[in-house]
Coordinates of N, CA, C and O in Angstrom, one line a residue:
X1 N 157.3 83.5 108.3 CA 155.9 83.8 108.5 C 155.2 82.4 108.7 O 155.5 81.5 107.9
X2 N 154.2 82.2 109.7 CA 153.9 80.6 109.9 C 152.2 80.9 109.0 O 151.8 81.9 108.3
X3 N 151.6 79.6 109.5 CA 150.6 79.6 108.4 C 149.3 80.6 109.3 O 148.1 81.0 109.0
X4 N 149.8 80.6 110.0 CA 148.2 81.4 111.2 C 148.4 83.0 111.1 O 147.5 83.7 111.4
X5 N 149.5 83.5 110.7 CA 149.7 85.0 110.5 C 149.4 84.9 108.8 O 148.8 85.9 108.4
X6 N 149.7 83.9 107.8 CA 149.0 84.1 106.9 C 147.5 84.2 106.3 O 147.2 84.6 105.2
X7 N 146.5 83.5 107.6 CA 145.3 83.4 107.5 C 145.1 84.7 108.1 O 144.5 85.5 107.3
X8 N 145.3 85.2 109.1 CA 145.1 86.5 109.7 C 145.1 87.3 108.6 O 144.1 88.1 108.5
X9 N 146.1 87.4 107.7 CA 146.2 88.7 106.6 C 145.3 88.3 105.6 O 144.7 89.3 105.2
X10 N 144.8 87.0 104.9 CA 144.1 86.3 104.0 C 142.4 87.3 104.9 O 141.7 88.1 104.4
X11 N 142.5 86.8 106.4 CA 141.2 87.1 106.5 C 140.9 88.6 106.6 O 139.8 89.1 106.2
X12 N 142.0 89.6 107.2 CA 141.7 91.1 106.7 C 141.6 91.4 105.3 O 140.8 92.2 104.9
X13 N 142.4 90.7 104.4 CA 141.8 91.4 102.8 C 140.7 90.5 102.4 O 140.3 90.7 101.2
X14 N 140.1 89.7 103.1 CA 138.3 89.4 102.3 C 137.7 90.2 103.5 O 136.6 90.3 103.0
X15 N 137.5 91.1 104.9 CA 136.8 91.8 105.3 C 137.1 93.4 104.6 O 136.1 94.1 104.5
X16 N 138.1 93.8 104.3 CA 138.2 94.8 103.8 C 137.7 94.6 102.3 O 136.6 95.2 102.0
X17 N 138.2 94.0 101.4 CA 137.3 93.7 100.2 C 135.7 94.0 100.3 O 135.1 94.8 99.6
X18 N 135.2 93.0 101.4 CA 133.9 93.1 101.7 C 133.1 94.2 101.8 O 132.0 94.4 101.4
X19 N 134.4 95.1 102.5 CA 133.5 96.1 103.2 C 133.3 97.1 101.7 O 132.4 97.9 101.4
X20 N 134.1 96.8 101.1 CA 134.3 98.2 99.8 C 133.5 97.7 98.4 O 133.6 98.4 97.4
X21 N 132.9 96.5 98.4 CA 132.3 96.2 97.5 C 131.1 95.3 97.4 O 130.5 94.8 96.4
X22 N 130.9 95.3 98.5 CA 129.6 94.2 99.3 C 128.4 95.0 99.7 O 128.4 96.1 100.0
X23 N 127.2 94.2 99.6 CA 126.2 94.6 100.5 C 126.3 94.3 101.8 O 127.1 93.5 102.4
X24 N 125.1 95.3 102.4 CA 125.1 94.5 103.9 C 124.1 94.0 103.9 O 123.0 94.5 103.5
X25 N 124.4 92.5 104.5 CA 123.7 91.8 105.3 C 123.1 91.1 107.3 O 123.6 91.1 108.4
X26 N 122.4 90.8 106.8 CA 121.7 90.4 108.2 C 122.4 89.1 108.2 O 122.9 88.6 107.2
X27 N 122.6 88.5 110.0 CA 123.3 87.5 110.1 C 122.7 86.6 111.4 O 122.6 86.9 112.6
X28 N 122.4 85.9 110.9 CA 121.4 84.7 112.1 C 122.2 83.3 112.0 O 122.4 82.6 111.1
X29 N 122.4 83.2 113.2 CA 123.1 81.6 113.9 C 121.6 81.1 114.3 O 120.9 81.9 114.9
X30 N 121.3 80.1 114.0 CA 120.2 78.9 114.9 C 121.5 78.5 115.8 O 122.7 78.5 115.7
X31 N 120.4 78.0 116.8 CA 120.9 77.5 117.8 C 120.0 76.1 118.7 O 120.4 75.6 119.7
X32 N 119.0 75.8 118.1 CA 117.9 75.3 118.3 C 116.7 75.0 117.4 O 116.5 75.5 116.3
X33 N 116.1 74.2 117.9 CA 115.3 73.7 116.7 C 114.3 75.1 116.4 O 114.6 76.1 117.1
X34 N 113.3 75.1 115.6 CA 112.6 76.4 114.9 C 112.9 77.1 114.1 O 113.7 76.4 113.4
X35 N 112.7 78.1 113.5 CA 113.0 78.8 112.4 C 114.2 79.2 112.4 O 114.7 79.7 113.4
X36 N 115.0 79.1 111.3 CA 116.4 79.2 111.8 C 116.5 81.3 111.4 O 117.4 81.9 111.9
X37 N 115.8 81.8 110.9 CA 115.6 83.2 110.7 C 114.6 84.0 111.3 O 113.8 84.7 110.7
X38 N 114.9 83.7 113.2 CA 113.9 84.0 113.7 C 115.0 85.5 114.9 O 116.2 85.6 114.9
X39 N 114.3 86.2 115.4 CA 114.6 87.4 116.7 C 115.8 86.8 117.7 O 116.7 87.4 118.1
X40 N 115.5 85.4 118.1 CA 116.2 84.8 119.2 C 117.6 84.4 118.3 O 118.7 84.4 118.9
X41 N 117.6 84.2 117.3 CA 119.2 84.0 116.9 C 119.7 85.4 115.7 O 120.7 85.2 115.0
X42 N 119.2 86.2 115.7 CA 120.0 87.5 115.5 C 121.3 87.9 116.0 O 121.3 88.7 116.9
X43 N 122.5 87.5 115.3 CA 123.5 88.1 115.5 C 123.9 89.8 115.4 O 124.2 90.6 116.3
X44 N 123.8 89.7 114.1 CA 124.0 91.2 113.2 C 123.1 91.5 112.0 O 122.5 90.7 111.3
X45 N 123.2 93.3 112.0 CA 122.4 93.1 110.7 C 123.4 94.0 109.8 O 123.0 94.4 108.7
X46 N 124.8 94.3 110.2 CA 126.2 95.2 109.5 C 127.2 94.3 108.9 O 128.4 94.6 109.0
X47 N 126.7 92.9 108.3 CA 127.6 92.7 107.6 C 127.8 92.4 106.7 O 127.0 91.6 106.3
X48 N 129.2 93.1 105.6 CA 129.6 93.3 104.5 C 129.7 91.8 104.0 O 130.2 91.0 104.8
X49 N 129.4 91.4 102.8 CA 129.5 90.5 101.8 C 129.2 90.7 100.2 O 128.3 91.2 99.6
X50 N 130.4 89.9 100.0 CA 130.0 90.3 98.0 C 129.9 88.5 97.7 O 130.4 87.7 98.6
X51 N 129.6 88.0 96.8 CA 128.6 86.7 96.9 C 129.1 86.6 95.1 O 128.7 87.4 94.2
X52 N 130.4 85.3 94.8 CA 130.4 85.6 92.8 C 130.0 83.8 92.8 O 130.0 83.0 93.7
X53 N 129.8 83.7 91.2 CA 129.5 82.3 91.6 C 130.5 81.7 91.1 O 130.5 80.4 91.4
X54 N 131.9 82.3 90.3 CA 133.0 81.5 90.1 C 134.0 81.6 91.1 O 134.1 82.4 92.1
X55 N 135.0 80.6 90.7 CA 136.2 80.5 91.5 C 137.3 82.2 91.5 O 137.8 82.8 92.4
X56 N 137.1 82.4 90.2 CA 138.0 83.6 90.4 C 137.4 84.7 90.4 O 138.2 85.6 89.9
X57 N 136.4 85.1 90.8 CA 135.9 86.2 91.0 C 135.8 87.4 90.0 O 136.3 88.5 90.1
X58 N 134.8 86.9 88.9 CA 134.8 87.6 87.6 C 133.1 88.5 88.2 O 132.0 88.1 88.0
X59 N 133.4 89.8 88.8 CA 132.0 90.2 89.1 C 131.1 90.3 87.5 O 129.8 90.4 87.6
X60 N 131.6 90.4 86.4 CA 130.6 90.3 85.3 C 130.1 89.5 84.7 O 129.8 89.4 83.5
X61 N 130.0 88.2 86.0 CA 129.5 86.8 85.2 C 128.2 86.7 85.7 O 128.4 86.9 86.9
X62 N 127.1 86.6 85.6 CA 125.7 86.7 86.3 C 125.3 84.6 86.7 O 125.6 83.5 86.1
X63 N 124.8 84.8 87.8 CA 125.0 83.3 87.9 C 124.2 82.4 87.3 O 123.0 82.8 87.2
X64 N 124.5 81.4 86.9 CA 124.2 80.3 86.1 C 123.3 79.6 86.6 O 123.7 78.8 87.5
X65 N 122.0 79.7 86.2 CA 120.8 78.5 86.4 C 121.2 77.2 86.8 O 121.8 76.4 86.0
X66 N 120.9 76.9 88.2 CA 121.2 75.6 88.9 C 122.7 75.6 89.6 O 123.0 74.6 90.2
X67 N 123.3 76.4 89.6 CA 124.3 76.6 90.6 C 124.0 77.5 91.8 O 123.9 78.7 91.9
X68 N 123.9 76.5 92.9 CA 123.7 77.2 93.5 C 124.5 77.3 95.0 O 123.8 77.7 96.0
X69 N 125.9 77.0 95.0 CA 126.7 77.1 95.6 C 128.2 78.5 94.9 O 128.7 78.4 93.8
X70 N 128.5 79.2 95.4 CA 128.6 80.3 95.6 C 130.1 80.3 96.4 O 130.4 79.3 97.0
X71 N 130.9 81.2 96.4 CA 131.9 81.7 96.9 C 131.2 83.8 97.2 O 130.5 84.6 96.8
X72 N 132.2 83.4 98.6 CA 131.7 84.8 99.5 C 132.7 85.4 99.7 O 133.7 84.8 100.2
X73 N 132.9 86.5 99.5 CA 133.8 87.4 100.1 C 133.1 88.2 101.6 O 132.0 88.7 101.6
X74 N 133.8 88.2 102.6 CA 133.0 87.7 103.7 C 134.1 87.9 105.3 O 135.0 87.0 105.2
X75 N 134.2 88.2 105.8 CA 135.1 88.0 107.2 C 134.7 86.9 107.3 O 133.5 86.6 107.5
X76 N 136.0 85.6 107.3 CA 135.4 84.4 107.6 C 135.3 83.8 109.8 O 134.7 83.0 110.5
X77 N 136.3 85.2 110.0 CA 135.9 85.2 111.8 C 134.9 85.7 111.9 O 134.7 86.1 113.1
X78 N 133.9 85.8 111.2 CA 132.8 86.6 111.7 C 131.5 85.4 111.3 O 130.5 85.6 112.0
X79 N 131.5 84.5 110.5 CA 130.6 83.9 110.3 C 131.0 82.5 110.4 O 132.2 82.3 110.2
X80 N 130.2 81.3 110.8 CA 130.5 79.9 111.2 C 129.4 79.4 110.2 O 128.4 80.0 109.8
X81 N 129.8 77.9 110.0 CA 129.0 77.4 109.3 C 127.8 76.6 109.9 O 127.7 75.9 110.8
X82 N 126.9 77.2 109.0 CA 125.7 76.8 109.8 C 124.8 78.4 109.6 O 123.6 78.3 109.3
X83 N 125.3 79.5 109.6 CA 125.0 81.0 109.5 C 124.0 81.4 108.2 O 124.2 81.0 107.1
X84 N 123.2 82.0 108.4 CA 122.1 82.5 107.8 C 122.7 84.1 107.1 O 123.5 84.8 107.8
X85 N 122.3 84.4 106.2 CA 122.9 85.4 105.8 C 121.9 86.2 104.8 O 122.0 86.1 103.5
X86 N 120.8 87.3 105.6 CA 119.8 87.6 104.6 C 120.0 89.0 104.6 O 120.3 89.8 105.4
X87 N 119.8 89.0 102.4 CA 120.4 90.4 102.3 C 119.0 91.1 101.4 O 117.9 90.7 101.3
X88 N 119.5 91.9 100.9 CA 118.6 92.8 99.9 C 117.6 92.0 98.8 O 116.5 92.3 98.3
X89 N 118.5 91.0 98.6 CA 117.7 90.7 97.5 C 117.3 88.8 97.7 O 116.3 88.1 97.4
X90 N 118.7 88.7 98.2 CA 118.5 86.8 98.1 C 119.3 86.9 99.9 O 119.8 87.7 100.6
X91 N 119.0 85.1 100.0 CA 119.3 84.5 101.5 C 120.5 83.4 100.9 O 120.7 82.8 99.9
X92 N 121.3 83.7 102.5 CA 122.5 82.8 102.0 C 122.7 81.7 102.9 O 122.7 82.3 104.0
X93 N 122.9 80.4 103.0 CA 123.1 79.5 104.0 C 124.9 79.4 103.8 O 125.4 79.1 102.7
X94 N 125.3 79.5 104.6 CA 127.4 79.3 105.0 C 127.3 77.9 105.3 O 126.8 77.3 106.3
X95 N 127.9 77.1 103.5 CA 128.5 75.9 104.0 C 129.4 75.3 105.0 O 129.3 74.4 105.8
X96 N 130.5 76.2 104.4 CA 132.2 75.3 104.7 C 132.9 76.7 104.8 O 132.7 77.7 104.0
X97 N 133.9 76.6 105.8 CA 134.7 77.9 106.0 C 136.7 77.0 105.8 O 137.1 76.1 106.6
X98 N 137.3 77.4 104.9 CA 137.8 76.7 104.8 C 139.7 77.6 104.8 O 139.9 78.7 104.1
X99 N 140.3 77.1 105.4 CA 141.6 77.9 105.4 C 142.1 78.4 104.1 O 142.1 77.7 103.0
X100 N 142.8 79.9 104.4 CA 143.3 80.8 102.4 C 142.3 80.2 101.5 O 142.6 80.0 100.3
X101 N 140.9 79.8 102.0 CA 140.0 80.1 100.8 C 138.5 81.0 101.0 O 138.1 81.4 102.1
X102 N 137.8 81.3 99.5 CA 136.7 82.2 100.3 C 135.8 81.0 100.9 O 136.0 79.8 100.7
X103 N 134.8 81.7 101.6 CA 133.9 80.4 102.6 C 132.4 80.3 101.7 O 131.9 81.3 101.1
X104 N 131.9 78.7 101.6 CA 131.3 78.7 100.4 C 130.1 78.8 101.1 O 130.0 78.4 102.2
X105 N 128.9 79.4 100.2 CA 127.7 79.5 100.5 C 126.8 78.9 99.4 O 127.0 78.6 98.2
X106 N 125.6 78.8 100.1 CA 124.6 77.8 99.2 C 123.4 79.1 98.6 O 123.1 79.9 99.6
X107 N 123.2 79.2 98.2 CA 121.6 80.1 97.7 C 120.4 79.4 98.5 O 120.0 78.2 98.4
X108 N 120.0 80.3 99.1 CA 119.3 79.3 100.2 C 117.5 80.4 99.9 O 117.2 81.5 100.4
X109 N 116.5 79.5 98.9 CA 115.6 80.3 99.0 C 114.0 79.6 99.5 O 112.9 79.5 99.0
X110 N 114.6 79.2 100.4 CA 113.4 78.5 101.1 C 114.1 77.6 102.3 O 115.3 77.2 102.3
X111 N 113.3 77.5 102.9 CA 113.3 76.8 104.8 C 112.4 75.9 105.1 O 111.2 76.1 104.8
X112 N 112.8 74.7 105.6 CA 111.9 74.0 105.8 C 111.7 73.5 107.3 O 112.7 73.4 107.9
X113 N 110.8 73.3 107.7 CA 110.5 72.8 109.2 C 110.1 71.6 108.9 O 109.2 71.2 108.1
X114 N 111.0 70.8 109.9 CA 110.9 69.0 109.8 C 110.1 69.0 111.4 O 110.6 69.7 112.3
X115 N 108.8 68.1 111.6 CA 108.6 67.8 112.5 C 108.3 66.4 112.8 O 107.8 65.7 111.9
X116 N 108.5 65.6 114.2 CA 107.6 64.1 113.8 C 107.3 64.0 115.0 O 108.0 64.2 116.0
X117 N 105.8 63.5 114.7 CA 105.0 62.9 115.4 C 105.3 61.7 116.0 O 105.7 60.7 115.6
X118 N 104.8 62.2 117.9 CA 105.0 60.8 118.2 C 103.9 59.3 118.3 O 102.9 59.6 119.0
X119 N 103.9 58.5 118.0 CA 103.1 57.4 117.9 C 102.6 56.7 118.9 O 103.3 56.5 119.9
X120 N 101.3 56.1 118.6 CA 100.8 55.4 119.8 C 101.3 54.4 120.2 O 101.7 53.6 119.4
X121 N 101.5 54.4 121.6 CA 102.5 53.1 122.3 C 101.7 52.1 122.8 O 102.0 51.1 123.4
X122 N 100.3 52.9 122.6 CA 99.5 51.3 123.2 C 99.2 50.3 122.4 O 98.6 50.5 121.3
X123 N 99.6 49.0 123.0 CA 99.7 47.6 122.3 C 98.2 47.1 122.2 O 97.6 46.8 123.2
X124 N 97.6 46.9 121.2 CA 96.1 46.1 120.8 C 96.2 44.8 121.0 O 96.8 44.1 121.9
X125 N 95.6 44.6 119.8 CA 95.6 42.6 120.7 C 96.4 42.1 119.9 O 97.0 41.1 120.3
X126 N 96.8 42.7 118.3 CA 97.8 42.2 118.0 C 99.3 43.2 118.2 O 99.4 44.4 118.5
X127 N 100.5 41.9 118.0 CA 101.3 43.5 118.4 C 102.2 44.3 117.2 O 103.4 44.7 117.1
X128 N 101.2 44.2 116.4 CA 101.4 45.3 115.3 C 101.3 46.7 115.7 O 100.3 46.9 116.4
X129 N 102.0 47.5 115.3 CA 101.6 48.8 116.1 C 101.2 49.6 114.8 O 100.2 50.2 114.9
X130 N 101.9 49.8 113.5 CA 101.1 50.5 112.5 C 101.9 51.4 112.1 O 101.4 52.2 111.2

């Protein structure tokens, strides 16, 4: 068995898992500058994920104030990092997708828009610009 038929099987038991114990979520790729949770990067809105905050997946742990990185159960062919992931209750940013492991996500409850201004290029009499 080489290592690429064992990620194949790795990745059908976290989308079947998913599907049988997950919510569905909405799924948005940016692709450009602007809101990254905007119409124009709308992937899907059918996809299964269950979201624990430990390593081994104890669903009766509730997550811990200030952790806010997260393990996903999740089709990891179906999501790239960088992926927006908004569900019922909370928004998820997809860190790192990483081989026979789950793909980690951030708690993502706020967006921010970076913009900058461009500056005046006309030179006064000194050539301090400011």
């Amino acid at each position: 068995m080489t290592g690429s038929t064992v990620q194949a099987y790795v990745n059908l038991g976290y989308a079947k898992a998913a599907s049988f114990i997950g919510n569905i979520y909405t799924q948005y790729r940016p692709n450009n500058t602007g809101p990254a949770i905007a119409t124009r990067n709308y992937i899907t809105n059918a996809l299964p994920a269950y979201f624990d905050p430990m390593i081994n997946f104890p669903a009766n742990n509730p997550r811990r104030y200030g952790q806010a990185a997260l393990k996903a159960i999740v089709d990891p062919t179906a999501v790239k990092p960088g992926d927006y992931l908004v569900g019922p209750e909370r928004t998820y940013f997809v860190a790192s997708i990483q081989d026979l492991m789950p793909v980690l996500v951030v708690y993502a409850n706020e967006s921010v828009t970076i913009e900058r201004t461009v500056s005046n290029q006309n030179v006064g009499i000194l050539p301090y610009g400011g």
